[in-house]
Short mmCIF file of C-alpha atoms in Angstrom, two decimals:
data_model
loop_
_atom_site.label_atom_id
_atom_site.label_comp_id
_atom_site.label_asym_id
_atom_site.label_seq_id
_atom_site.Cartn_x
_atom_site.Cartn_y
_atom_site.Cartn_z
CA PHE A 1 4.16 11.66 1.83
CA ILE A 2 5.11 12.37 -1.81
CA LEU A 3 8.01 14.60 -0.72
CA CYS A 4 9.22 11.93 1.68
CA SER A 5 8.99 9.33 -1.09
CA LEU A 6 11.03 11.48 -3.45
CA LEU A 7 13.64 12.15 -0.77
CA VAL A 8 14.22 8.45 -0.14
CA LEU A 9 14.35 7.76 -3.88
CA SER A 10 16.96 10.50 -4.30
CA ILE A 11 19.13 9.07 -1.53
CA ALA A 12 18.92 5.60 -3.03
CA THR A 13 19.92 6.87 -6.47
CA THR A 14 23.03 8.68 -5.20
CA ALA A 15 24.16 5.52 -3.40
CA ILE A 16 24.53 3.43 -6.57
CA ALA A 17 28.25 4.04 -7.04
CA ASP A 18 29.13 3.50 -3.38
CA LYS A 19 27.56 0.55 -1.63
CA LYS A 20 26.99 1.28 2.05
CA GLU A 21 28.09 -0.79 5.01
CA ASP A 22 26.11 -3.98 5.42
CA TYR A 23 24.05 -2.53 8.26
CA VAL A 24 22.86 0.57 6.35
CA TYR A 25 21.12 0.18 3.03
CA TYR A 26 18.82 1.93 0.59
CA SER A 27 16.65 0.32 -2.04
CA ILE A 28 14.70 1.33 -5.09
CA GLY A 29 12.46 -0.99 -7.05
CA PHE A 30 9.76 -1.44 -9.64
CA GLN A 31 6.46 -2.93 -8.54
CA THR A 32 3.43 -4.09 -10.47
CA TYR A 33 0.31 -5.66 -9.03
CA TYR A 34 -3.33 -6.56 -9.55
CA HIS A 35 -5.75 -4.48 -7.45
CA GLU A 36 -9.34 -5.32 -6.55
CA TYR A 37 -11.56 -3.14 -4.36
CA ASN A 38 -14.90 -4.69 -3.48
CA GLU A 39 -18.04 -3.48 -1.70
CA PRO A 40 -19.93 -6.80 -1.45
CA GLY A 41 -23.23 -6.73 -3.30
CA ILE A 42 -22.71 -3.11 -4.39
CA MET A 43 -19.67 -2.50 -6.62
CA LYS A 44 -16.14 -3.53 -7.58
CA ASN A 45 -13.05 -1.81 -8.97
CA GLU A 46 -10.32 -3.92 -10.53
CA GLY A 47 -7.19 -3.23 -12.55
CA TYR A 48 -3.40 -3.07 -12.55
CA PHE A 49 -0.98 -0.68 -10.86
CA TYR A 50 2.66 0.15 -11.67
CA GLY A 51 5.06 2.10 -9.49
CA LEU A 52 8.19 2.52 -7.41
CA SER A 53 9.03 0.95 -4.08
CA TYR A 54 11.78 2.33 -1.84
CA SER A 55 13.40 1.98 1.55
CA ALA A 56 16.13 3.45 3.76
CA MET A 57 17.07 1.10 6.61
CA TYR A 58 19.53 0.50 9.42
CA GLU A 59 19.89 -3.19 10.25
CA LYS A 60 22.40 -4.58 12.74
CA ASP A 61 21.24 -5.45 16.25
CA MET A 62 17.97 -3.68 15.42
CA LEU A 63 15.97 -2.71 12.36
CA ALA A 64 14.91 0.92 11.90
CA GLY A 65 13.93 2.97 8.90
CA VAL A 66 11.31 3.95 6.37
CA GLU A 67 9.86 2.15 3.37
CA GLY A 68 7.09 2.85 0.96
CA LEU A 69 5.34 2.68 -2.37
CA LEU A 70 4.16 5.19 -4.96
CA SER A 71 2.05 3.63 -7.73
CA PHE A 72 -0.38 4.55 -10.48
CA GLY A 73 -3.04 2.46 -12.16
CA SER A 74 -6.23 2.19 -14.17
CA VAL A 75 -9.31 0.34 -12.88
CA ASP A 76 -12.66 -0.73 -14.26
CA TYR A 77 -15.81 -0.05 -12.24
CA LYS A 78 -18.74 -2.46 -12.10
CA SER A 79 -21.89 -1.93 -10.03
CA THR A 80 -25.10 -3.86 -9.53
CA SER A 81 -27.15 -0.66 -9.73
CA THR A 82 -25.17 2.16 -11.43
CA GLY A 83 -23.57 0.45 -14.43
CA GLU A 84 -19.97 0.16 -15.56
CA THR A 85 -17.05 2.49 -16.33
CA ASP A 86 -13.63 1.58 -17.71
CA ASN A 87 -10.17 3.17 -17.39
CA ILE A 88 -10.59 5.14 -14.16
CA SER A 89 -7.31 6.74 -13.06
CA ASP A 90 -6.06 5.76 -9.60
CA TRP A 91 -2.91 6.33 -7.61
CA CYS A 92 -1.66 5.05 -4.28
CA SER A 93 1.00 5.95 -1.71
CA ASP A 94 1.95 3.83 1.29
CA ILE A 95 4.69 5.09 3.63
CA ARG A 96 5.78 3.08 6.68
CA GLY A 97 8.10 3.67 9.60
CA ILE A 98 9.52 0.35 10.84
CA LEU A 99 11.25 -0.63 14.11
CA GLY A 100 12.39 -4.18 14.81
CA TYR A 101 14.73 -6.37 16.85
CA VAL A 102 17.27 -8.69 15.23
CA ILE A 103 17.22 -11.93 17.24
CA PRO A 104 20.84 -13.05 17.81
CA ASN A 105 21.62 -16.14 15.74
CA GLU A 106 24.97 -17.42 14.49
CA GLY A 107 23.39 -19.69 11.92
CA LYS A 108 22.09 -18.93 8.44
CA ILE A 109 18.64 -17.86 9.60
CA LYS A 110 17.96 -14.29 10.73
CA ILE A 111 14.63 -13.50 12.42
CA ILE A 112 13.35 -9.94 12.90
CA PRO A 113 10.06 -9.24 14.67
CA PHE A 114 8.92 -5.67 13.96
CA VAL A 115 6.25 -3.05 14.52
CA GLY A 116 5.61 0.28 12.85
CA LEU A 117 3.34 3.18 12.01
CA ALA A 118 2.07 3.73 8.49
CA TYR A 119 -0.14 5.88 6.28
CA ARG A 120 -1.90 4.58 3.17
CA PHE A 121 -3.53 6.88 0.63
CA LEU A 122 -5.58 5.84 -2.40
CA GLN A 123 -7.25 8.16 -4.91
CA ASP A 124 -9.90 6.99 -7.36
CA ASP A 125 -10.88 9.63 -9.92
CA SER A 126 -14.05 9.05 -11.93
CA GLU A 127 -15.10 12.71 -11.86
CA ASN A 128 -17.11 13.67 -14.99
CA LYS A 129 -17.13 10.05 -16.19
CA LEU A 130 -20.49 8.54 -17.13
CA THR A 131 -21.31 4.91 -16.49
CA SER A 132 -23.08 2.63 -18.95
CA THR A 133 -26.37 3.65 -17.29
CA ASN A 134 -25.57 7.42 -17.42
CA ASN A 135 -24.68 7.79 -13.75
CA ILE A 136 -21.87 10.28 -13.15
CA GLY A 137 -18.79 9.53 -11.12
CA TYR A 138 -16.77 11.56 -8.63
CA LEU A 139 -13.34 11.78 -7.00
CA ARG A 140 -12.77 9.54 -3.95
CA GLN A 141 -9.84 9.48 -1.51
CA ALA A 142 -9.17 6.82 1.11
CA ASN A 143 -6.84 7.49 4.06
CA TYR A 144 -5.69 4.76 6.48
CA ILE A 145 -3.51 5.04 9.57
CA TYR A 146 -2.29 1.63 10.67
CA SER A 147 0.47 -0.28 12.44
CA PRO A 148 2.24 -3.20 10.77
CA ILE A 149 3.12 -6.00 13.23
CA GLY A 150 5.07 -8.90 11.82
CA ILE A 151 8.13 -11.06 11.33
CA ARG A 152 10.79 -10.97 8.60
CA MET A 153 13.27 -13.77 8.04
CA THR A 154 16.44 -14.21 6.02
CA ILE A 155 17.44 -17.78 5.18
CA GLY A 156 20.99 -17.93 3.88
CA LEU A 157 21.70 -20.11 0.84
CA ASN A 158 24.91 -20.62 -1.15
CA ASN A 159 26.87 -18.15 -3.32
CA GLY A 160 25.32 -15.01 -1.85
CA TRP A 161 21.72 -16.08 -2.36
CA SER A 162 19.04 -15.94 0.34
CA LEU A 163 15.31 -16.42 0.77
CA GLN A 164 13.40 -13.71 2.65
CA PRO A 165 9.85 -14.61 3.75
CA ALA A 166 7.77 -12.09 5.70
CA VAL A 167 4.29 -12.00 7.22
CA GLU A 168 2.47 -9.19 9.00
CA TYR A 169 -0.82 -8.17 10.53
CA ASP A 170 -1.91 -4.57 9.93
CA TYR A 171 -3.66 -3.05 12.93
CA PHE A 172 -6.14 -0.44 11.67
CA TRP A 173 -6.20 2.66 13.88
CA PHE A 174 -8.64 4.73 11.84
CA GLY A 175 -9.49 5.86 8.34
CA LYS A 176 -11.23 8.67 6.51
CA GLN A 177 -13.08 8.32 3.23
CA GLU A 178 -13.54 11.56 1.29
CA SER A 179 -16.10 11.75 -1.51
CA PHE A 180 -15.87 14.93 -3.59
CA LEU A 181 -19.47 15.33 -4.70
CA GLY A 182 -19.53 19.10 -4.37
CA TYR A 183 -19.01 19.75 -8.08
CA LEU A 184 -22.49 18.32 -8.71
CA ALA A 185 -25.57 20.54 -8.23
CA GLY A 186 -27.42 19.76 -5.02
CA TYR A 187 -24.52 17.89 -3.40
CA GLU A 188 -21.55 18.66 -1.16
CA ASP A 189 -18.27 16.97 -0.31
CA ILE A 190 -18.68 14.15 2.20
CA GLU A 191 -16.26 12.74 4.79
CA ASN A 192 -16.87 9.39 6.50
CA ASP A 193 -14.81 8.19 9.46
CA GLN A 194 -13.82 4.54 9.52
CA LYS A 195 -13.02 2.99 12.90
CA ASP A 196 -12.95 -0.78 12.43
CA GLY A 197 -10.94 -3.01 10.15
CA TYR A 198 -7.71 -4.91 9.67
CA GLY A 199 -5.20 -5.95 7.06
CA TYR A 200 -2.49 -8.50 6.50
CA ARG A 201 0.23 -9.21 3.98
CA ALA A 202 2.78 -11.86 3.10
CA SER A 203 5.78 -11.94 0.79
CA LEU A 204 8.64 -14.14 -0.36
CA ALA A 205 11.79 -12.65 -1.87
CA LEU A 206 14.85 -14.21 -3.48
CA LYS A 207 17.90 -11.98 -2.92
CA LYS A 208 21.42 -12.02 -4.38
CA ILE A 209 24.35 -10.20 -2.75
CA MET A 210 26.80 -8.67 -5.24
CA PRO A 211 29.90 -6.43 -4.91
CA THR A 212 28.33 -3.03 -5.62
CA TYR A 213 24.63 -3.65 -5.14
CA ASP A 214 22.20 -6.39 -4.18
CA PHE A 215 19.23 -7.59 -6.19
CA SER A 216 15.91 -9.12 -5.13
CA CYS A 217 12.77 -10.44 -6.75
CA GLU A 218 9.72 -10.57 -4.47
CA LEU A 219 6.21 -12.00 -4.76
CA PHE A 220 3.67 -10.41 -2.42
CA TYR A 221 0.04 -10.46 -1.31
CA ARG A 222 -1.81 -7.66 0.53
CA TYR A 223 -5.34 -7.59 1.93
CA TRP A 224 -7.61 -5.08 3.71
CA ASP A 225 -11.02 -5.65 5.31
CA ILE A 226 -12.73 -2.44 6.48
CA GLU A 227 -16.09 -2.28 8.24
CA SER A 228 -18.87 0.19 7.40
CA SER A 229 -18.07 3.78 8.34
CA GLU A 230 -19.76 6.16 10.72
CA VAL A 231 -22.85 7.88 9.26
CA THR A 232 -22.43 11.45 8.00
CA THR A 233 -25.39 13.81 7.48
CA ASP A 234 -25.13 16.52 4.83
CA SER A 235 -26.68 20.02 4.82
CA TRP A 236 -29.91 18.69 3.31
CA GLY A 237 -30.35 16.08 6.03
CA ARG A 238 -29.33 13.13 3.84
CA SER A 239 -27.33 10.33 5.47
CA TRP A 240 -24.15 8.96 3.89
CA ILE A 241 -22.15 5.88 4.78
CA GLU A 242 -19.07 4.19 3.33
CA PRO A 243 -20.05 0.52 3.00
CA LYS A 244 -18.06 -2.42 4.30
CA ASN A 245 -15.28 -3.16 1.79
CA ASP A 246 -12.23 -5.26 1.14
CA THR A 247 -9.11 -4.77 -0.98
CA THR A 248 -6.93 -7.50 -2.47
CA GLU A 249 -3.56 -6.90 -4.13
CA PHE A 250 -0.90 -9.31 -5.37
CA GLY A 251 2.08 -8.88 -7.62
CA ILE A 252 5.85 -8.72 -8.02
CA ASN A 253 8.52 -6.29 -6.84
CA ILE A 254 12.06 -6.13 -8.31
CA SER A 255 14.54 -4.10 -6.25
CA MET A 256 18.16 -3.05 -6.10
CA PHE A 257 19.85 -2.46 -2.71
CA PHE A 258 22.82 -0.14 -2.19
#
């Protein structure tokens, strides 16, 4: 997913001097957002992420392409039983293939229902970090496969301006939570399968069409609700489970389109 992200970013960069036809576009943007991961009654991570958004799209009678995010952040950990830790390094990648239908409309409103297939990755690295109660952390990786299902709209205004609201439901196919405990004596790496959950997101962008590139400023909200995982048993007969959790993110994305 990192190689794919870099490829799309490279294409977008080379397109700056030569704006494509209206039905083919690339974008590159800066995104910052607040992130909160919560296991109710157990623990919470919260902090801020900064990164790059990107897309490569065909849009005429249909919408087809790829879009994504690569971001890095620092979170603070708080637990009811194992103390607190600050400045844990995290990073996230979200890459999405999108396919939609542009509903014919001669007015100023364009409506595009869409579906897709996506992969979200989040790494949380507290390995070798001690909490305020001397509990030691470990590296965690979350993997989600999901399908976005939603509607995007473009509402034409005057002088090349437009509003672009969007809403979507994220159908959760499955996930895998990896906990890298093996560097600690008497433990091994654990994988937990996640089968139930859902997500949704909403956004509102203000876009300006210009001669060589377009510009947009977008506010967004993203949410995940994932049920408790399947139970995994390690080599010593101990049972491990990834608790029910939810993730909330909201922020701003500033993009240029070529």
